[in-house]
RNA sequence: GCAUUUAUAGUGUAAUGGAUAGCACAUAAGAUUCCGGUUCUUAAGAUGAGGGUUCGAUUCCCUCUAAAUGCACCA
């Protein structure tokens, strides 16, 4: 519903088109306080042009403006405030939502172009920690948001499944491990071997040589090495997928580092052909001075490749395979500089999509204000957090709503949803201090609060015993002023969807869902919905619309919205 | 040392360059407790410091302060 355009037209013609309609439209804003109006035009920009004080301009303009379609138009100081016709607005908004259902807010800006998203990326034979949570849920939500904006996202889990640590792991396994233990509890056992290796190798440095030997065998295609590596990878992935299933996250590809192993020679050759490689301190680098960056180290002095070499191969592969409109990397903010280098090298190489490479960085998760790290032993396992959260959610349900059918399922959706929401409601770049019980509360700015608002809406609809067909076709003029804030928020959803997409910012959606839930809570505390009067169907259509939009907003975040909880 | 990011009430946070800086948790007092675990009212409380651009700055620019992160053979 574009009332801004109408207003801009009206003002422009009242000024004999001395000011461009587009300029006026850009200046129209929503007043902070809704008592002042629904839309406002500040007259400051006209002051110079008309050589008049803004207050005077506002007063004069109001008299000339065509007020058709508005309840009233008033000048308040330097502002012209527009009050929309509530019953028409209500009709327009609710009609659109009920017609489009979960497709409300969709747009086709993406034109079905591909967007690759590099996300999650845990290391094989290591557990998934809270550190991976952010990349996983932010990436997943961005993918959902991109879809809603008409893009075709491709989620790639760039597994850390190659490197010298596999030499160590093979050595350790052959010395101390056994198959049964690993099958029973893969990740923990493999980590145990790895840790044990590092302990022993301090006193027996010859172990390192053995490990290096095994990695070399692996690279050269030795069957025993490959079999072991494959096995480690398979059991790890199986374990990872259990966690991903809990989170409800799916990937399109798992092209890890090993996948690109044989694609790096070509990258080196391309760099050589373009005369980009330079020797420096024994290593091969690409000079990035013209980007004001440190040189990118491509090959070590012993000729071995580095992380960036693999990432170059990855980016080139994605460019050729998908021709992406954007290539996103959802990776922590500590790698900002690194991704600038990566982008710069790709640009030097003339890769078409280099300009569309975006690092989507995010802040750290802290525990008691301190950084989590494997080394210091301050590590929180994602699996355990999810299980704890579900358990807590179940206890709450047991206490507050013991008759609920399907308790386990709901506890899952609430417990996991709380964790995801607790992460996504924060601005990406902010660090999060993780406190589980704060995220599970029903009050305050939490996932369960939004889920609960949705469940209440569904509950009211159930009790109404009115078919959804008659809601869709019935009257949608809610004249109750208490509903006004809700209606305006509902109308705002498509704009939020665009904004979240442009900024790769799921928190825009999360914050919006909180606002809408709050407005709805306020509404139904004031107004009884289930009263037989002329507006009953209209009120139900409002509640239905709220339910649709809340559910869709949560879906974009990757959070389920149970009908009862 | 250089670079990047961040800085808003006790805590967590919001505000396309616009009106009285919004909200949540916690605190204090009161009302309501009727569709499911409510909501409302009131009280108290904040833009790190200093400049600049602007009719107007929480927002843009500069300096300072503090914190986090990164800066060549790790990923």
mmCIF file of C-alpha atoms in Angstrom, chain A residues 21 79 113 127 132 160 241 261 264 297 340-341 366 402 424 495 533 553:
data_model
loop_
_atom_site.group_PDB
_atom_site.id
_atom_site.type_symbol
_atom_site.label_atom_id
_atom_site.label_comp_id
_atom_site.label_asym_id
_atom_site.label_seq_id
_atom_site.Cartn_x
_atom_site.Cartn_y
_atom_site.Cartn_z
ATOM 1 C CA UNK A 21 7.712 14.283 -6.664
ATOM 2 C CA UNK A 79 5.424 19.114 9.871
ATOM 3 C CA UNK A 113 19.563 -15.500 -9.439
ATOM 4 C CA UNK A 127 32.710 -31.093 18.040
ATOM 5 C CA UNK A 132 29.469 -22.512 15.002
ATOM 6 C CA UNK A 160 37.336 -28.338 7.423
ATOM 7 C CA UNK A 241 23.859 -33.938 10.939
ATOM 8 C CA UNK A 261 42.379 -29.979 -3.022
ATOM 9 C CA UNK A 264 44.516 -25.421 -6.396
ATOM 10 C CA UNK A 297 50.591 -15.145 1.201
ATOM 11 C CA UNK A 340 39.362 -8.157 2.092
ATOM 12 C CA UNK A 341 42.540 -9.817 0.892
ATOM 13 C CA UNK A 366 30.762 -14.820 25.295
ATOM 14 C CA UNK A 402 0.347 -30.283 31.447
ATOM 15 C CA UNK A 424 19.328 -13.754 15.830
ATOM 16 C CA UNK A 495 9.541 -3.269 3.895
ATOM 17 C CA UNK A 533 -21.042 -8.069 17.103
ATOM 18 C CA UNK A 553 8.649 -14.040 10.382
#
